[in-house]
Short mmCIF file of C-alpha atoms in Angstrom, two decimals:
data_model
loop_
_atom_site.label_atom_id
_atom_site.label_comp_id
_atom_site.label_asym_id
_atom_site.label_seq_id
_atom_site.Cartn_x
_atom_site.Cartn_y
_atom_site.Cartn_z
CA UNK H 272 28.93 -1.93 2.84
CA UNK H 273 25.73 -0.32 4.04
CA UNK H 274 22.34 -1.97 3.50
CA UNK H 275 19.07 -0.20 4.32
CA UNK H 276 15.44 -1.02 3.58
CA UNK H 277 11.95 0.38 3.77
CA UNK H 278 9.60 0.33 5.45
CA UNK H 279 12.27 0.73 8.11
CA UNK H 280 12.52 -1.16 11.43
CA UNK H 281 10.25 -4.09 10.51
CA UNK H 282 8.02 -5.70 7.91
CA UNK H 283 4.41 -6.70 8.53
CA UNK H 284 3.46 -10.29 7.73
CA UNK H 285 -0.08 -11.60 7.25
CA UNK H 286 -1.37 -15.13 6.98
CA UNK H 287 -4.04 -16.74 4.85
CA UNK H 288 -5.69 -19.99 5.87
CA UNK H 289 -5.92 -22.76 3.28
CA UNK H 290 -8.99 -24.98 3.36
CA UNK H 291 -8.21 -28.47 4.63
CA UNK H 292 -4.58 -27.62 5.36
CA UNK H 293 -2.79 -27.49 8.70
CA UNK H 294 -0.27 -25.11 7.18
CA UNK H 295 -1.09 -21.62 6.01
CA UNK H 296 0.37 -19.04 3.64
CA UNK H 297 2.51 -16.39 5.28
CA UNK H 298 2.93 -13.26 3.20
CA UNK H 299 5.11 -10.15 3.50
CA UNK H 300 6.61 -7.47 1.30
CA UNK H 301 10.08 -5.95 1.25
CA UNK H 302 9.31 -2.64 -0.43
CA UNK H 303 12.78 -1.36 -1.20
CA UNK H 304 16.46 -2.05 -0.53
CA UNK H 305 19.44 0.27 -0.90
CA UNK H 306 23.04 -1.03 -1.00
CA UNK H 307 25.91 1.48 -0.77
CA UNK H 308 29.60 0.75 -1.21
CA UNK H 309 31.10 2.41 1.86
CA UNK H 310 34.50 0.79 1.29
CA UNK H 311 37.63 2.36 -0.17
CA UNK H 312 37.74 -0.08 -3.09
CA UNK H 313 35.35 -1.09 -5.89
CA UNK H 314 33.11 -4.12 -5.31
CA UNK H 315 31.17 -6.41 -7.61
CA UNK H 316 27.91 -7.91 -6.34
CA UNK H 317 27.54 -11.57 -7.27
CA UNK H 318 24.75 -12.96 -5.12
CA UNK H 319 21.75 -11.99 -2.96
CA UNK H 320 20.60 -14.45 -0.29
CA UNK H 321 17.26 -14.28 1.55
CA UNK H 322 16.92 -16.54 4.61
CA UNK H 323 13.40 -16.76 6.04
CA UNK H 324 13.52 -17.78 9.68
CA UNK H 325 11.20 -18.85 12.48
CA UNK H 326 12.70 -18.60 15.97
CA UNK H 327 16.20 -18.76 14.51
CA UNK H 328 15.56 -21.78 12.27
CA UNK H 329 15.84 -21.22 8.52
CA UNK H 330 12.58 -22.29 6.87
CA UNK H 331 13.48 -21.26 3.34
CA UNK H 332 16.51 -19.86 1.54
CA UNK H 333 16.27 -17.97 -1.74
CA UNK H 334 19.39 -17.14 -3.76
CA UNK H 335 19.59 -14.63 -6.62
CA UNK H 336 22.38 -14.97 -9.16
CA UNK H 337 24.45 -12.15 -10.60
CA UNK H 338 22.21 -12.01 -13.67
CA UNK H 339 19.12 -11.55 -11.51
CA UNK H 340 20.87 -8.88 -9.44
CA UNK H 341 21.76 -6.97 -12.58
CA UNK H 342 18.24 -7.28 -14.01
CA UNK H 343 16.63 -6.05 -10.78
CA UNK H 344 19.09 -3.15 -10.53
CA UNK H 345 18.37 -2.18 -14.12
CA UNK H 346 14.61 -2.35 -13.58
CA UNK H 347 14.90 -0.06 -10.58
CA UNK H 348 17.21 2.30 -12.44
CA UNK H 349 14.39 3.15 -14.84
CA UNK H 350 12.11 4.11 -11.97
CA UNK H 351 14.82 6.09 -10.17
CA UNK H 352 15.55 8.02 -13.37
CA UNK H 353 11.88 8.82 -13.97
CA UNK H 354 11.10 9.93 -10.43
CA UNK H 355 14.31 11.95 -10.08
CA UNK H 356 13.72 14.19 -13.09
CA UNK H 357 12.70 17.55 -11.67
CA UNK H 358 9.95 19.37 -13.54
CA UNK H 359 10.05 23.05 -14.50
CA UNK H 360 6.29 23.26 -14.12
CA UNK H 361 5.41 23.81 -10.45
CA UNK H 362 2.30 21.58 -10.52
CA UNK H 363 4.13 18.71 -12.20
CA UNK H 364 7.05 19.02 -9.78
CA UNK H 365 4.71 18.84 -6.78
CA UNK H 366 3.13 15.74 -8.27
CA UNK H 367 6.57 14.17 -8.84
CA UNK H 368 7.66 14.72 -5.24
CA UNK H 369 4.40 13.34 -3.86
CA UNK H 370 4.48 10.30 -6.12
CA UNK H 371 7.85 9.35 -4.62
CA UNK H 372 6.26 9.51 -1.16
CA UNK H 373 3.26 7.49 -2.33
CA UNK H 374 5.50 4.63 -3.43
CA UNK H 375 8.05 4.62 -0.60
CA UNK H 376 6.78 6.76 2.28
CA UNK H 377 10.11 8.63 2.23
CA UNK H 378 11.80 10.89 -0.30
CA UNK H 379 15.25 10.47 -1.79
CA UNK H 380 15.71 6.85 -0.71
CA UNK H 381 18.08 6.26 -3.63
CA UNK H 382 20.47 8.89 -5.01
CA UNK H 383 20.22 9.06 -8.80
CA UNK H 384 23.71 10.56 -9.17
CA UNK H 385 25.31 7.58 -7.41
CA UNK H 386 23.07 4.82 -8.76
CA UNK H 387 24.54 2.01 -10.85
CA UNK H 388 24.03 -1.72 -11.42
CA UNK H 389 26.11 -4.39 -9.63
CA UNK H 390 29.66 -3.01 -10.00
CA UNK H 391 30.02 -0.29 -7.39
CA UNK H 392 32.86 2.16 -7.04
CA UNK H 393 33.34 3.72 -3.58
CA UNK H 394 30.24 5.79 -2.78
CA UNK H 395 28.11 4.25 -5.49
CA UNK H 396 24.88 2.40 -4.79
CA UNK H 397 22.32 0.00 -6.21
CA UNK H 398 19.16 -1.69 -5.01
CA UNK H 399 15.83 -3.28 -5.83
CA UNK H 400 12.14 -2.92 -4.97
CA UNK H 401 8.90 -4.85 -4.47
CA UNK H 402 10.29 -8.18 -3.30
CA UNK H 403 7.19 -10.19 -2.40
CA UNK H 404 7.35 -13.35 -0.27
CA UNK H 405 4.62 -15.96 0.17
CA UNK H 406 5.54 -19.20 1.94
CA UNK H 407 3.62 -22.22 3.23
CA UNK H 408 4.37 -22.63 6.94
CA UNK H 409 3.10 -24.04 10.23
CA UNK H 410 4.47 -21.10 12.24
CA UNK H 411 4.91 -17.50 11.11
CA UNK H 412 8.20 -16.21 9.75
CA UNK H 413 9.60 -13.73 12.29
CA UNK H 414 12.89 -12.72 10.68
CA UNK H 415 14.58 -12.43 7.33
CA UNK H 416 18.36 -12.30 6.98
CA UNK H 417 19.37 -10.57 3.77
CA UNK H 418 22.94 -11.09 2.62
CA UNK H 419 24.88 -9.43 -0.17
CA UNK H 420 27.78 -11.53 -1.47
CA UNK H 421 30.39 -9.43 -3.28
CA UNK H 422 33.90 -9.58 -4.62
CA UNK H 423 36.50 -7.07 -3.47
CA UNK H 424 39.68 -7.50 -5.49
CA UNK H 425 40.13 -11.29 -5.54
CA UNK H 426 38.37 -11.92 -2.25
CA UNK H 427 34.73 -12.96 -1.75
CA UNK H 428 33.00 -11.19 1.16
CA UNK H 429 29.53 -10.83 2.67
CA UNK H 430 27.40 -8.13 4.26
CA UNK H 431 24.11 -8.95 6.01
CA UNK H 432 21.19 -7.31 7.80
CA UNK H 433 18.47 -8.83 9.97
CA UNK H 434 14.92 -7.69 9.21
CA UNK H 435 12.22 -8.36 11.84
CA UNK H 436 8.83 -9.55 10.58
CA UNK H 437 5.79 -9.12 12.81
CA UNK H 438 2.09 -9.93 12.77
CA UNK H 439 0.24 -6.70 13.47
CA UNK H 440 -2.62 -6.59 15.99
CA UNK H 441 -5.16 -3.77 15.86
CA UNK H 442 -5.38 -1.59 18.95
CA UNK H 443 -9.18 -1.20 18.72
CA UNK H 444 -12.15 -3.23 17.53
CA UNK H 445 -13.37 -2.04 14.15
CA UNK H 446 -16.56 -2.49 12.19
CA UNK H 447 -16.76 -2.51 8.40
CA UNK H 448 -17.15 0.99 6.89
CA UNK H 449 -20.29 0.00 4.93
CA UNK H 450 -23.48 -1.99 5.43
CA UNK H 451 -24.72 -4.77 3.17
CA UNK H 452 -22.86 -6.97 0.69
CA UNK H 453 -19.68 -5.75 -1.01
CA UNK H 454 -17.12 -7.02 -3.50
CA UNK H 455 -13.46 -6.43 -2.60
CA UNK H 456 -10.99 -5.22 -5.23
CA UNK H 457 -7.22 -4.63 -4.95
CA UNK H 458 -6.75 -6.43 -1.63
CA UNK H 459 -3.29 -7.08 -0.14
CA UNK H 460 -3.09 -10.52 -1.79
CA UNK H 461 -2.63 -8.70 -5.12
CA UNK H 462 0.97 -7.65 -4.64
CA UNK H 463 1.00 -5.25 -7.59
CA UNK H 464 -2.21 -3.37 -6.94
CA UNK H 465 -2.68 -0.99 -3.98
CA UNK H 466 0.20 -2.77 -2.27
CA UNK H 467 2.73 -1.06 -4.52
CA UNK H 468 2.12 2.10 -2.48
CA UNK H 469 3.39 2.63 1.05
CA UNK H 470 0.21 3.67 2.87
CA UNK H 471 -2.03 1.45 0.73
CA UNK H 472 -0.31 -1.87 1.44
CA UNK H 473 -3.48 -3.23 3.07
CA UNK H 474 -5.93 -0.89 1.34
CA UNK H 475 -8.94 -2.05 -0.67
CA UNK H 476 -11.64 -0.85 -3.04
CA UNK H 477 -15.26 -1.77 -2.28
CA UNK H 478 -18.09 -1.97 -4.83
CA UNK H 479 -21.52 -3.58 -5.12
CA UNK H 480 -22.74 -5.92 -7.86
CA UNK H 481 -25.90 -5.24 -9.85
CA UNK H 482 -28.97 -7.47 -9.81
CA UNK H 483 -27.26 -9.78 -12.32
CA UNK H 484 -24.29 -10.18 -9.96
CA UNK H 485 -22.10 -8.14 -12.30
CA UNK H 486 -19.98 -5.02 -11.92
CA UNK H 487 -19.94 -3.26 -15.28
CA UNK H 488 -17.37 -0.52 -15.67
CA UNK H 489 -16.37 -0.92 -19.30
CA UNK H 490 -18.34 1.95 -20.82
CA UNK H 491 -19.69 5.35 -19.89
CA UNK H 492 -22.49 4.90 -17.44
CA UNK H 493 -24.11 7.48 -15.15
CA UNK H 494 -22.90 7.25 -11.56
CA UNK H 495 -26.48 6.89 -10.36
CA UNK H 496 -26.82 3.56 -12.19
CA UNK H 497 -24.26 1.95 -9.89
CA UNK H 498 -25.84 0.24 -6.91
CA UNK H 499 -23.13 1.40 -4.52
CA UNK H 500 -23.30 5.07 -5.48
CA UNK H 501 -24.46 7.33 -2.62
CA UNK H 502 -24.34 4.52 -0.01
CA UNK H 503 -23.64 5.71 3.53
CA UNK H 504 -20.07 5.52 4.88
CA UNK H 505 -19.61 4.61 8.54
CA UNK H 506 -16.92 5.42 11.10
CA UNK H 507 -15.23 2.12 11.89
CA UNK H 508 -14.71 3.11 15.54
CA UNK H 509 -14.90 6.07 17.89
CA UNK H 510 -12.33 8.69 17.02
CA UNK H 511 -11.40 12.23 16.10
CA UNK H 512 -11.51 13.68 12.60
CA UNK H 513 -7.95 14.88 11.96
CA UNK H 514 -8.38 15.81 8.32
CA UNK H 515 -11.15 15.91 5.71
CA UNK H 516 -11.98 17.58 2.43
CA UNK H 517 -15.16 18.31 0.50
CA UNK H 518 -15.86 20.22 -2.70
CA UNK H 519 -14.05 18.19 -5.37
CA UNK H 520 -16.30 17.43 -8.38
CA UNK H 521 -16.82 13.80 -9.28
CA UNK H 522 -15.87 12.21 -12.57
CA UNK H 523 -18.95 12.39 -14.80
CA UNK H 524 -19.33 8.63 -15.27
CA UNK H 525 -17.57 5.29 -14.79
CA UNK H 526 -14.78 5.76 -17.32
CA UNK H 527 -15.16 9.42 -18.25
CA UNK H 528 -12.64 11.49 -16.32
CA UNK H 529 -12.67 15.19 -15.58
CA UNK H 530 -10.48 17.17 -17.99
CA UNK H 531 -6.76 17.78 -17.53
CA UNK H 532 -7.49 21.47 -17.08
CA UNK H 533 -9.87 20.65 -14.23
CA UNK H 534 -7.24 18.36 -12.67
CA UNK H 535 -4.64 21.12 -12.82
CA UNK H 536 -7.10 23.55 -11.25
CA UNK H 537 -7.75 21.11 -8.37
CA UNK H 538 -4.01 20.64 -7.85
CA UNK H 539 -3.31 24.38 -7.80
CA UNK H 540 -6.21 25.26 -5.52
CA UNK H 541 -6.53 22.23 -3.24
CA UNK H 542 -3.32 20.21 -3.49
CA UNK H 543 -2.19 16.71 -4.41
CA UNK H 544 -4.29 14.66 -1.96
CA UNK H 545 -7.70 15.94 -3.13
CA UNK H 546 -6.54 15.43 -6.72
CA UNK H 547 -5.88 11.69 -6.26
CA UNK H 548 -8.44 10.98 -3.50
CA UNK H 549 -11.29 13.30 -4.31
CA UNK H 550 -13.24 14.17 -1.17
CA UNK H 551 -11.89 12.24 1.79
CA UNK H 552 -11.75 11.82 5.56
CA UNK H 553 -9.04 10.70 7.99
CA UNK H 554 -10.09 9.64 11.50
CA UNK H 555 -7.77 8.94 14.43
CA UNK H 556 -8.90 5.94 16.48
CA UNK H 557 -5.91 5.06 18.62
CA UNK H 558 -2.23 5.87 18.91
CA UNK H 559 -0.84 5.27 15.41
CA UNK H 560 -4.09 3.97 13.91
CA UNK H 561 -5.96 6.15 11.41
CA UNK H 562 -8.73 5.20 8.98
CA UNK H 563 -8.86 6.76 5.53
CA UNK H 564 -11.95 7.03 3.29
CA UNK H 565 -11.51 8.23 -0.29
CA UNK H 566 -13.93 9.21 -3.10
CA UNK H 567 -16.70 10.62 -0.92
CA UNK H 568 -19.59 12.10 -2.88
CA UNK H 569 -19.27 15.86 -3.29
CA UNK H 570 -21.40 17.77 -0.79
CA UNK H 571 -22.22 14.79 1.45
CA UNK H 572 -19.42 15.03 4.03
CA UNK H 573 -21.10 15.20 7.43
CA UNK H 574 -18.02 15.78 9.60
CA UNK H 575 -15.42 18.48 10.07
CA UNK H 576 -11.85 18.57 11.31
CA UNK H 577 -11.78 18.29 15.09
CA UNK H 578 -15.14 16.51 15.36
CA UNK H 579 -15.43 13.45 17.60
CA UNK H 580 -17.27 10.58 15.95
CA UNK H 581 -18.85 7.41 17.28
CA UNK H 582 -18.51 3.93 15.85
CA UNK H 583 -21.13 3.43 13.15
CA UNK H 584 -21.77 7.16 12.70
CA UNK H 585 -22.48 8.20 9.10
CA UNK H 586 -19.61 10.41 7.89
CA UNK H 587 -20.64 10.86 4.24
CA UNK H 588 -21.81 9.06 1.12
CA UNK H 589 -19.96 6.97 -1.43
CA UNK H 590 -18.97 8.78 -4.63
CA UNK H 591 -17.06 8.31 -7.86
CA UNK H 592 -13.45 8.37 -9.09
CA UNK H 593 -12.68 5.87 -11.87
CA UNK H 594 -16.10 4.46 -11.05
CA UNK H 595 -18.26 4.60 -7.90
CA UNK H 596 -16.44 2.84 -5.06
CA UNK H 597 -15.00 3.38 -1.60
CA UNK H 598 -11.26 3.23 -1.17
CA UNK H 599 -10.53 2.31 2.45
CA UNK H 600 -7.32 1.78 4.38
CA UNK H 601 -5.87 1.82 7.89
CA UNK H 602 -2.50 3.52 8.47
CA UNK H 603 -0.14 4.48 11.27
CA UNK H 604 -0.01 8.24 10.51
CA UNK H 605 -2.62 10.78 9.38
CA UNK H 606 -1.06 10.99 5.91
CA UNK H 607 -1.57 8.84 2.83
CA UNK H 608 1.92 9.86 1.72
CA UNK H 609 3.99 8.90 4.77
CA UNK H 610 1.64 6.78 6.90
CA UNK H 611 2.47 3.10 6.80
CA UNK H 612 -0.41 0.85 5.74
CA UNK H 613 -1.77 -1.50 8.41
CA UNK H 614 -3.96 -4.63 8.31
CA UNK H 615 -7.50 -4.01 9.54
CA UNK H 616 -9.66 -6.66 11.23
CA UNK H 617 -13.43 -6.26 11.47
CA UNK H 618 -15.89 -7.58 14.06
CA UNK H 619 -19.09 -7.64 11.99
CA UNK H 620 -18.18 -9.37 8.72
CA UNK H 621 -19.40 -12.59 7.11
CA UNK H 622 -18.37 -14.18 3.84
CA UNK H 623 -20.69 -15.15 0.97
CA UNK H 624 -21.50 -18.44 2.71
CA UNK H 625 -22.55 -16.63 5.90
CA UNK H 626 -19.45 -17.68 7.85
CA UNK H 627 -17.97 -15.12 10.23
CA UNK H 628 -14.62 -13.66 9.14
CA UNK H 629 -12.52 -10.85 10.59
CA UNK H 630 -9.72 -10.34 8.07
CA UNK H 631 -10.25 -10.06 4.32
CA UNK H 632 -7.74 -12.46 2.78
CA UNK H 633 -8.66 -12.37 -0.91
CA UNK H 634 -9.57 -9.96 -3.67
CA UNK H 635 -12.90 -10.61 -5.41
CA UNK H 636 -14.34 -11.89 -2.14
CA UNK H 637 -17.94 -10.91 -1.39
CA UNK H 638 -18.39 -9.86 2.22
CA UNK H 639 -21.48 -8.86 4.18
CA UNK H 640 -21.77 -6.46 7.10
CA UNK H 641 -24.91 -6.04 9.19
#
């Protein structure tokens, strides 16, 4: 039996402090698992076991029954089928291939032709995705042992892998990409928001409230009526611009999108990334640390590929996609398709109460940067 997972090599764990508690929440995501029957005989999967460990000691054990295994395999099968259907239209086929990368960071992780549920003939495979763990601990989880229990003929057997879990430390000191007070949407604590995508695991959307402390995006509203629209975007640290794009028109208003014909034209002329990101910039700050800014206002980009930027330098102005906001993330490669998402700590942030914070732990948190 062969078991593989992604992201490969290790998972990144983050912790969230709980007020008045000595323990804290430790959180990590197993994005995808692939299980292949490499034996000469059929096997039947009957149990999955997840052992969460700290320095070799099991802190928690989670067991999935055969019914759960089958349900998870079936759920994944629908996604595998959808993403594996090749499109005759060139634009749609490019979008299909890139969507696979957006979700997993790799292409062809599962083979549709060999995919089945929990009874595997030789060469067949199954799997699951988006297994999210959040556990109350005193010390961080540093390893997960994943075991597949299966029956081969009349004998019960096991196959296991050890998955390292690490707390990531930034290689540079970063400032927040905006000044003033901002509301955070789609943070990592929402497991089924940005986190469903490989490079966006620790990404976030940033908006500003109006004078009534509201963020209205339920009806058509001119972009200019949003407080955050046209705000200056700042380089979070010194670095080199490795990629950027300008010239994509903005959506006309908060919920009014550009037409499908316009989207197709963008895809054909500019590619998939400008279609989903609008105008954007990617800056290299250190080995394997790149910042990504999406939805920059058309015509405001103040940098070019190859430019060196300084921390705090204005790189452009905030624009509109589904509504005026900045999408920001840190990643280990200069690609939002294959670059793994990384946590980003900031040196100049305070929360709504004026207390200094470095890591944004919750969606819908209001933060302030000088």
